[in-house]
PDB file of C-alpha atoms in Angstrom:
ATOM      1  CA  MET W  47       0.000   0.000   0.000  1.00  0.00           C
ATOM      2  CA  ILE W  48       1.430   3.377  -0.995  1.00  0.00           C
ATOM      3  CA  GLN W  49       2.085   5.753   1.904  1.00  0.00           C
ATOM      4  CA  LYS W  50       0.764   9.316   1.909  1.00  0.00           C
ATOM      5  CA  ASN W  51       4.241  10.854   1.851  1.00  0.00           C
ATOM      6  CA  GLU W  52       5.430   8.939  -1.216  1.00  0.00           C
ATOM      7  CA  THR W  53       6.011  11.023  -4.326  1.00  0.00           C
ATOM      8  CA  VAL W  54       5.522  10.372  -8.031  1.00  0.00           C
ATOM      9  CA  ALA W  55       6.861  11.724 -11.328  1.00  0.00           C
ATOM     10  CA  ILE W  56       5.127  11.364 -14.659  1.00  0.00           C
ATOM     11  CA  GLY W  57       7.213  10.616 -17.737  1.00  0.00           C
ATOM     12  CA  TRP W  58       6.610  10.235 -21.458  1.00  0.00           C
ATOM     13  CA  CYS W  59       8.383  10.178 -24.828  1.00  0.00           C
ATOM     14  CA  ASP W  60       7.184  11.869 -28.006  1.00  0.00           C
ATOM     15  CA  ASN W  61       8.438  13.026 -31.394  1.00  0.00           C
ATOM     16  CA  GLY W  62       8.118  16.739 -30.666  1.00  0.00           C
ATOM     17  CA  THR W  63       4.361  17.080 -30.894  1.00  0.00           C
ATOM     18  CA  THR W  64       1.497  15.575 -28.895  1.00  0.00           C
ATOM     19  CA  ASP W  65      -2.222  15.150 -29.478  1.00  0.00           C
ATOM     20  CA  GLY W  66      -4.647  17.426 -27.652  1.00  0.00           C
ATOM     21  CA  LYS W  67      -6.345  14.432 -26.021  1.00  0.00           C
ATOM     22  CA  PHE W  68      -3.044  13.301 -24.519  1.00  0.00           C
ATOM     23  CA  THR W  69      -2.341  16.821 -23.260  1.00  0.00           C
ATOM     24  CA  GLU W  70      -5.824  17.063 -21.777  1.00  0.00           C
ATOM     25  CA  GLY W  71      -5.344  13.798 -19.890  1.00  0.00           C
ATOM     26  CA  LEU W  72      -1.883  14.870 -18.754  1.00  0.00           C
ATOM     27  CA  MET W  73      -3.164  18.181 -17.380  1.00  0.00           C
ATOM     28  CA  THR W  74      -6.026  16.393 -15.631  1.00  0.00           C
ATOM     29  CA  ALA W  75      -3.526  14.044 -13.988  1.00  0.00           C
ATOM     30  CA  VAL W  76      -1.309  16.898 -12.811  1.00  0.00           C
ATOM     31  CA  ILE W  77      -4.113  19.185 -11.617  1.00  0.00           C
ATOM     32  CA  THR W  78      -6.300  16.603  -9.885  1.00  0.00           C
ATOM     33  CA  GLY W  79      -3.614  14.124  -8.797  1.00  0.00           C
ATOM     34  CA  GLY W  80      -3.162  15.581  -5.326  1.00  0.00           C
ATOM     35  CA  ALA W  81      -6.864  15.681  -4.584  1.00  0.00           C
ATOM     36  CA  ASN W  82      -7.212  12.091  -5.762  1.00  0.00           C
ATOM     37  CA  GLY W  83      -4.332  10.740  -3.690  1.00  0.00           C
ATOM     38  CA  MET W  84      -1.700  10.619  -6.461  1.00  0.00           C
ATOM     39  CA  PRO W  85       0.240  13.910  -6.360  1.00  0.00           C
ATOM     40  CA  ILE W  86       2.428  14.496  -9.413  1.00  0.00           C
ATOM     41  CA  HIS W  87       5.609  16.187  -8.155  1.00  0.00           C
ATOM     42  CA  THR W  88       7.439  16.540 -11.459  1.00  0.00           C
ATOM     43  CA  SER W  89       7.275  15.590 -15.130  1.00  0.00           C
ATOM     44  CA  ILE W  90       9.903  14.229 -17.520  1.00  0.00           C
ATOM     45  CA  ARG W  91       9.595  14.553 -21.280  1.00  0.00           C
ATOM     46  CA  VAL W  92      12.048  13.088 -23.806  1.00  0.00           C
ATOM     47  CA  GLN W  93      11.675  14.084 -27.455  1.00  0.00           C
ATOM     48  CA  GLY W  94      13.032  12.176 -30.425  1.00  0.00           C
ATOM     49  CA  ASN W  95      12.275   9.478 -32.974  1.00  0.00           C
ATOM     50  CA  GLN W  96      13.981   6.396 -31.501  1.00  0.00           C
ATOM     51  CA  ILE W  97      11.712   5.099 -28.782  1.00  0.00           C
ATOM     52  CA  GLY W  98      14.178   2.631 -27.240  1.00  0.00           C
ATOM     53  CA  ARG W  99      16.812   5.333 -26.740  1.00  0.00           C
ATOM     54  CA  GLN W 100      14.218   7.804 -25.512  1.00  0.00           C
ATOM     55  CA  ARG W 101      12.927   5.395 -22.889  1.00  0.00           C
ATOM     56  CA  GLN W 102      16.495   4.672 -21.755  1.00  0.00           C
ATOM     57  CA  VAL W 103      17.243   8.389 -21.369  1.00  0.00           C
ATOM     58  CA  LEU W 104      14.036   8.895 -19.406  1.00  0.00           C
ATOM     59  CA  PHE W 105      14.684   5.853 -17.215  1.00  0.00           C
ATOM     60  CA  ASP W 106      18.269   6.912 -16.394  1.00  0.00           C
ATOM     61  CA  HIS W 107      17.252  10.516 -15.722  1.00  0.00           C
ATOM     62  CA  TRP W 108      14.536   9.435 -13.300  1.00  0.00           C
ATOM     63  CA  ALA W 109      16.844   6.881 -11.699  1.00  0.00           C
ATOM     64  CA  ASP W 110      19.812   9.205 -11.185  1.00  0.00           C
ATOM     65  CA  LYS W 111      18.442  12.760 -11.116  1.00  0.00           C
ATOM     66  CA  ILE W 112      14.820  12.743  -9.964  1.00  0.00           C
ATOM     67  CA  LYS W 113      14.106  12.068  -6.306  1.00  0.00           C
ATOM     68  CA  THR W 114      10.568  10.720  -6.474  1.00  0.00           C
ATOM     69  CA  ASP W 115       9.572   7.334  -5.088  1.00  0.00           C
ATOM     70  CA  TRP W 116       7.519   6.406  -8.146  1.00  0.00           C
ATOM     71  CA  ILE W 117       7.256   7.152 -11.827  1.00  0.00           C
ATOM     72  CA  LEU W 118       4.103   6.862 -13.929  1.00  0.00           C
ATOM     73  CA  TRP W 119       5.083   5.984 -17.487  1.00  0.00           C
ATOM     74  CA  VAL W 120       2.544   7.071 -20.089  1.00  0.00           C
ATOM     75  CA  ASP W 121       2.759   6.965 -23.880  1.00  0.00           C
ATOM     76  CA  SER W 122       1.945  10.095 -25.836  1.00  0.00           C
ATOM     77  CA  ASP W 123      -1.052   8.426 -27.522  1.00  0.00           C
ATOM     78  CA  ILE W 124      -2.704   7.468 -24.213  1.00  0.00           C
ATOM     79  CA  VAL W 125      -5.564   9.444 -22.649  1.00  0.00           C
ATOM     80  CA  LEU W 126      -5.277   9.393 -18.860  1.00  0.00           C
ATOM     81  CA  ASN W 127      -8.266   9.383 -16.533  1.00  0.00           C
ATOM     82  CA  THR W 128      -8.434   9.713 -12.759  1.00  0.00           C
ATOM     83  CA  ASP W 129     -10.238   6.406 -12.175  1.00  0.00           C
ATOM     84  CA  ALA W 130      -7.506   4.364 -13.864  1.00  0.00           C
ATOM     85  CA  MET W 131      -4.763   6.312 -12.106  1.00  0.00           C
ATOM     86  CA  GLN W 132      -6.378   5.801  -8.704  1.00  0.00           C
ATOM     87  CA  LYS W 133      -6.648   2.059  -9.301  1.00  0.00           C
ATOM     88  CA  LEU W 134      -2.945   1.791 -10.097  1.00  0.00           C
ATOM     89  CA  TRP W 135      -2.032   3.996  -7.143  1.00  0.00           C
ATOM     90  CA  LYS W 136      -4.107   1.952  -4.679  1.00  0.00           C
ATOM     91  CA  THR W 137      -2.826  -1.368  -6.075  1.00  0.00           C
ATOM     92  CA  ALA W 138       0.888  -0.619  -6.141  1.00  0.00           C
ATOM     93  CA  ASP W 139       3.143  -1.479  -3.201  1.00  0.00           C
ATOM     94  CA  LYS W 140       6.921  -1.022  -3.099  1.00  0.00           C
ATOM     95  CA  ILE W 141       7.435  -4.459  -1.525  1.00  0.00           C
ATOM     96  CA  ASN W 142       4.879  -6.774  -3.122  1.00  0.00           C
ATOM     97  CA  ARG W 143       3.792  -4.912  -6.279  1.00  0.00           C
ATOM     98  CA  PRO W 144       6.544  -2.422  -7.170  1.00  0.00           C
ATOM     99  CA  VAL W 145       5.537  -2.345 -10.851  1.00  0.00           C
ATOM    100  CA  VAL W 146       1.886  -2.286 -11.926  1.00  0.00           C
ATOM    101  CA  SER W 147       0.527  -1.843 -15.437  1.00  0.00           C
ATOM    102  CA  GLY W 148      -2.870  -0.619 -16.418  1.00  0.00           C
ATOM    103  CA  VAL W 149      -4.659  -1.691 -19.591  1.00  0.00           C
ATOM    104  CA  TYR W 150      -4.942  -0.246 -23.069  1.00  0.00           C
ATOM    105  CA  PHE W 151      -5.685  -2.002 -26.327  1.00  0.00           C
ATOM    106  CA  ILE W 152      -3.885  -2.494 -29.621  1.00  0.00           C
ATOM    107  CA  SER W 153      -4.665  -4.181 -32.907  1.00  0.00           C
ATOM    108  CA  LYS W 154      -2.452  -5.817 -35.494  1.00  0.00           C
ATOM    109  CA  GLU W 155      -4.851  -4.565 -38.172  1.00  0.00           C
ATOM    110  CA  ASN W 156      -4.303  -0.807 -37.734  1.00  0.00           C
ATOM    111  CA  GLU W 157      -5.186  -0.171 -41.369  1.00  0.00           C
ATOM    112  CA  GLY W 158      -7.145  -3.347 -41.970  1.00  0.00           C
ATOM    113  CA  SER W 159     -10.815  -3.806 -42.633  1.00  0.00           C
ATOM    114  CA  LEU W 160     -11.692  -3.987 -38.933  1.00  0.00           C
ATOM    115  CA  MET W 161      -9.564  -3.511 -35.854  1.00  0.00           C
ATOM    116  CA  LYS W 162      -9.443  -6.535 -33.551  1.00  0.00           C
ATOM    117  CA  PRO W 163      -8.544  -5.257 -30.060  1.00  0.00           C
ATOM    118  CA  TYR W 164      -6.301  -7.048 -27.597  1.00  0.00           C
ATOM    119  CA  PRO W 165      -4.978  -5.847 -24.230  1.00  0.00           C
ATOM    120  CA  VAL W 166      -1.298  -4.903 -24.137  1.00  0.00           C
ATOM    121  CA  LEU W 167      -0.624  -7.493 -21.426  1.00  0.00           C
ATOM    122  CA  PHE W 168       1.389 -10.613 -22.226  1.00  0.00           C
ATOM    123  CA  ASN W 169       2.705 -13.895 -20.932  1.00  0.00           C
ATOM    124  CA  ASP W 170       5.789 -15.592 -22.339  1.00  0.00           C
ATOM    125  CA  VAL W 171       5.409 -18.729 -24.439  1.00  0.00           C
ATOM    126  CA  SER W 172       9.050 -18.962 -25.519  1.00  0.00           C
ATOM    127  CA  GLU W 173      12.055 -16.689 -25.973  1.00  0.00           C
ATOM    128  CA  TYR W 174      10.588 -15.229 -29.148  1.00  0.00           C
ATOM    129  CA  GLN W 175       6.875 -15.778 -28.593  1.00  0.00           C
ATOM    130  CA  ILE W 176       4.387 -14.110 -26.279  1.00  0.00           C
ATOM    131  CA  GLN W 177       0.623 -14.387 -25.976  1.00  0.00           C
ATOM    132  CA  TYR W 178      -1.995 -11.816 -25.058  1.00  0.00           C
ATOM    133  CA  VAL W 179      -3.789 -12.021 -21.736  1.00  0.00           C
ATOM    134  CA  HIS W 180      -7.092 -12.640 -23.498  1.00  0.00           C
ATOM    135  CA  PRO W 181      -9.938 -12.876 -22.643  1.00  0.00           C
ATOM    136  CA  LEU W 182      -9.201 -10.079 -20.210  1.00  0.00           C
ATOM    137  CA  PRO W 183     -10.213 -10.813 -16.588  1.00  0.00           C
ATOM    138  CA  ASP W 184     -12.706  -8.306 -15.243  1.00  0.00           C
ATOM    139  CA  ASN W 185     -11.345  -5.746 -12.768  1.00  0.00           C
ATOM    140  CA  GLU W 186      -8.689  -8.012 -11.228  1.00  0.00           C
ATOM    141  CA  VAL W 187      -5.083  -7.651 -10.131  1.00  0.00           C
ATOM    142  CA  ILE W 188      -3.097 -10.339 -11.928  1.00  0.00           C
ATOM    143  CA  LYS W 189       0.550 -11.309 -12.293  1.00  0.00           C
ATOM    144  CA  ILE W 190       1.901 -11.211 -15.862  1.00  0.00           C
ATOM    145  CA  ASP W 191       5.222 -11.530 -17.675  1.00  0.00           C
ATOM    146  CA  ASN W 192       5.193  -8.446 -19.923  1.00  0.00           C
ATOM    147  CA  ALA W 193       3.246  -5.331 -20.836  1.00  0.00           C
ATOM    148  CA  GLY W 194       3.563  -2.253 -22.984  1.00  0.00           C
ATOM    149  CA  PHE W 195       4.992   0.916 -21.474  1.00  0.00           C
ATOM    150  CA  GLY W 196       1.897   2.979 -22.232  1.00  0.00           C
ATOM    151  CA  PHE W 197       0.560   3.093 -18.659  1.00  0.00           C
ATOM    152  CA  VAL W 198       2.892   1.713 -15.993  1.00  0.00           C
ATOM    153  CA  LEU W 199       3.553   2.724 -12.374  1.00  0.00           C
ATOM    154  CA  MET W 200       7.030   1.848 -11.093  1.00  0.00           C
ATOM    155  CA  HIS W 201       8.843   2.155  -7.738  1.00  0.00           C
ATOM    156  CA  LYS W 202      12.463   3.268  -7.460  1.00  0.00           C
ATOM    157  CA  SER W 203      13.389   0.295  -5.282  1.00  0.00           C
ATOM    158  CA  ILE W 204      13.668  -1.846  -8.431  1.00  0.00           C
ATOM    159  CA  LEU W 205      16.671   0.125  -9.720  1.00  0.00           C
ATOM    160  CA  PRO W 206      19.577  -1.549  -7.908  1.00  0.00           C
ATOM    161  CA  LYS W 207      18.083  -4.984  -8.512  1.00  0.00           C
ATOM    162  CA  ILE W 208      17.537  -4.598 -12.246  1.00  0.00           C
ATOM    163  CA  ARG W 209      20.905  -2.929 -12.817  1.00  0.00           C
ATOM    164  CA  GLU W 210      22.795  -5.545 -10.817  1.00  0.00           C
ATOM    165  CA  ALA W 211      21.093  -8.383 -12.680  1.00  0.00           C
ATOM    166  CA  ASN W 212      21.857  -6.807 -16.083  1.00  0.00           C
ATOM    167  CA  PRO W 213      25.313  -5.173 -15.820  1.00  0.00           C
ATOM    168  CA  GLY W 214      26.318  -3.054 -18.786  1.00  0.00           C
ATOM    169  CA  LYS W 215      23.121  -3.796 -20.707  1.00  0.00           C
ATOM    170  CA  GLY W 216      20.633  -1.367 -22.159  1.00  0.00           C
ATOM    171  CA  MET W 217      17.204  -1.778 -20.625  1.00  0.00           C
ATOM    172  CA  PHE W 218      15.260  -0.866 -23.757  1.00  0.00           C
ATOM    173  CA  VAL W 219      17.023  -2.545 -26.671  1.00  0.00           C
ATOM    174  CA  GLU W 220      14.802  -4.043 -29.355  1.00  0.00           C
ATOM    175  CA  THR W 221      16.612  -7.357 -29.782  1.00  0.00           C
ATOM    176  CA  GLY W 222      17.645 -10.093 -27.375  1.00  0.00           C
ATOM    177  CA  ASP W 223      21.128 -10.729 -26.090  1.00  0.00           C
ATOM    178  CA  GLY W 224      21.798 -13.510 -28.599  1.00  0.00           C
ATOM    179  CA  ASP W 225      23.642 -13.304 -31.915  1.00  0.00           C
ATOM    180  CA  ASP W 226      20.645 -13.563 -34.221  1.00  0.00           C
ATOM    181  CA  ASP W 227      19.354  -9.988 -33.790  1.00  0.00           C
ATOM    182  CA  HIS W 228      15.795 -11.300 -33.501  1.00  0.00           C
ATOM    183  CA  PHE W 229      13.404  -8.379 -32.964  1.00  0.00           C
ATOM    184  CA  ILE W 230      11.551  -8.536 -29.650  1.00  0.00           C
ATOM    185  CA  GLY W 231      10.665  -4.958 -28.717  1.00  0.00           C
ATOM    186  CA  GLU W 232      12.066  -2.522 -26.187  1.00  0.00           C
ATOM    187  CA  ASP W 233       9.224  -2.837 -23.682  1.00  0.00           C
ATOM    188  CA  ILE W 234       9.311  -6.652 -23.670  1.00  0.00           C
ATOM    189  CA  ILE W 235      13.096  -6.602 -23.233  1.00  0.00           C
ATOM    190  CA  PHE W 236      12.746  -4.318 -20.211  1.00  0.00           C
ATOM    191  CA  PHE W 237      10.255  -6.572 -18.474  1.00  0.00           C
ATOM    192  CA  ARG W 238      12.402  -9.619 -19.202  1.00  0.00           C
ATOM    193  CA  ARG W 239      15.354  -7.820 -17.638  1.00  0.00           C
ATOM    194  CA  MET W 240      13.111  -7.060 -14.669  1.00  0.00           C
ATOM    195  CA  LYS W 241      11.974 -10.671 -14.403  1.00  0.00           C
ATOM    196  CA  LYS W 242      15.597 -11.807 -14.460  1.00  0.00           C
ATOM    197  CA  ALA W 243      16.167  -9.557 -11.441  1.00  0.00           C
ATOM    198  CA  GLY W 244      13.334 -11.287  -9.576  1.00  0.00           C
ATOM    199  CA  ILE W 245      11.003  -8.282  -9.740  1.00  0.00           C
ATOM    200  CA  PRO W 246       7.328  -9.184 -10.252  1.00  0.00           C
ATOM    201  CA  LEU W 247       5.023  -7.447 -12.715  1.00  0.00           C
ATOM    202  CA  HIS W 248       1.320  -7.056 -11.998  1.00  0.00           C
ATOM    203  CA  ALA W 249      -1.571  -5.551 -13.921  1.00  0.00           C
ATOM    204  CA  HIS W 250      -4.884  -4.111 -12.793  1.00  0.00           C
ATOM    205  CA  THR W 251      -7.362  -5.119 -15.488  1.00  0.00           C
ATOM    206  CA  GLY W 252      -9.840  -2.454 -14.373  1.00  0.00           C
ATOM    207  CA  ALA W 253      -7.373   0.426 -14.798  1.00  0.00           C
ATOM    208  CA  ILE W 254      -8.230   1.076 -18.430  1.00  0.00           C
ATOM    209  CA  VAL W 255      -7.155   4.067 -20.519  1.00  0.00           C
ATOM    210  CA  LYS W 256      -7.913   5.037 -24.100  1.00  0.00           C
ATOM    211  CA  HIS W 257      -5.312   4.375 -26.808  1.00  0.00           C
ATOM    212  CA  MET W 258      -5.574   6.720 -29.790  1.00  0.00           C
ATOM    213  CA  LYS W 259      -4.930   4.910 -33.082  1.00  0.00           C
ATOM    214  CA  ARG W 260      -6.076   5.642 -36.603  1.00  0.00           C
ATOM    215  CA  PHE W 261      -7.999   3.046 -38.545  1.00  0.00           C
ATOM    216  CA  SER W 262     -10.023   2.823 -41.728  1.00  0.00           C
ATOM    217  CA  LEU W 263     -13.706   3.718 -41.524  1.00  0.00           C
ATOM    218  CA  ASP W 264     -14.596   1.501 -44.448  1.00  0.00           C
ATOM    219  CA  TYR W 265     -17.578  -0.591 -45.494  1.00  0.00           C
ATOM    220  CA  ASP W 266     -16.702  -3.597 -43.361  1.00  0.00           C
ATOM    221  CA  TYR W 267     -16.704  -1.473 -40.229  1.00  0.00           C
ATOM    222  CA  TYR W 268     -19.894   0.263 -41.345  1.00  0.00           C
ATOM    223  CA  ALA W 269     -21.649  -3.058 -42.025  1.00  0.00           C
ATOM    224  CA  LEU W 270     -20.605  -4.596 -38.715  1.00  0.00           C
ATOM    225  CA  TYR W 271     -21.569  -1.518 -36.720  1.00  0.00           C
ATOM    226  CA  TRP W 272     -25.042  -1.235 -38.190  1.00  0.00           C
ATOM    227  CA  ALA W 273     -25.644  -4.985 -38.171  1.00  0.00           C
ATOM    228  CA  ASN W 274     -24.984  -4.834 -34.447  1.00  0.00           C
ATOM    229  CA  GLU W 275     -27.362  -1.884 -34.064  1.00  0.00           C
ATOM    230  CA  HIS W 276     -30.018  -3.755 -36.006  1.00  0.00           C
ATOM    231  CA  LEU W 277     -29.583  -6.786 -33.769  1.00  0.00           C
ATOM    232  CA  LYS W 278     -29.907  -4.680 -30.622  1.00  0.00           C
ATOM    233  CA  ASN W 279     -33.103  -3.054 -31.916  1.00  0.00           C
ATOM    234  CA  LYS W 280     -34.554  -6.428 -32.857  1.00  0.00           C
ATOM    235  CA  LEU W 281     -33.837  -7.780 -29.370  1.00  0.00           C
ATOM    236  CA  LYS W 282     -35.565  -4.753 -27.836  1.00  0.00           C
ATOM    237  CA  GLU W 283     -38.642  -5.368 -29.996  1.00  0.00           C
ATOM    238  CA  GLN W 284     -38.731  -9.019 -28.926  1.00  0.00           C
ATOM    239  CA  GLN W 285     -38.508  -7.985 -25.293  1.00  0.00           C
ATOM    240  CA  GLY W 286     -41.359  -5.525 -25.742  1.00  0.00           C
ATOM    241  CA  GLU W 287     -39.326  -2.400 -25.166  1.00  0.00           C
TER     242      GLU W 287
END
């Protein structure tokens, strides 16, 4: 359980510009955080176009220069809300749950005929294979292997452990430590480094934030949407509504 005197920074990476929805959520978090039990003491922004390097710079700066107990990582295409933040804040604990992820959704079909959403929470299958935590449990705190870095609360106590377990290694490289240069992803690599250090990762499946992604509003989406509306209206008629 987080103590009242514990402090938190908020950090994000972007390419020099951010969406208004992200900025709105960020300002809400900063302005209302104190009143909602999660006071934001400082913010860290790293601009650039190489996300792995940006995350490493942010991580090192927080680790070595910023004196907050916690950091809330948020991606620049996430829309924060106070309910999700409160759930992470009340779930996290520097001893038992020092790193807690919330939930946002992605799709492999960003420009396909219809986006199929999955939560950005994963369990390892093999060195090069992960699987989504799907179906998503309803409003539970669960232990997982990996997550995205879009909405993660992290305690500073993990720093000596993760650095000692991974001497001289970047925390956010995109490939494994082998010789085959197999792409894995900088966020997955970080959580595998963390797991190697014996640090658990949890997720609160009720701490859900919006993820802003573009997709095609084409006929398939139109047909599915209105077919669903038609079905709902037909069910209402059958029920006498």
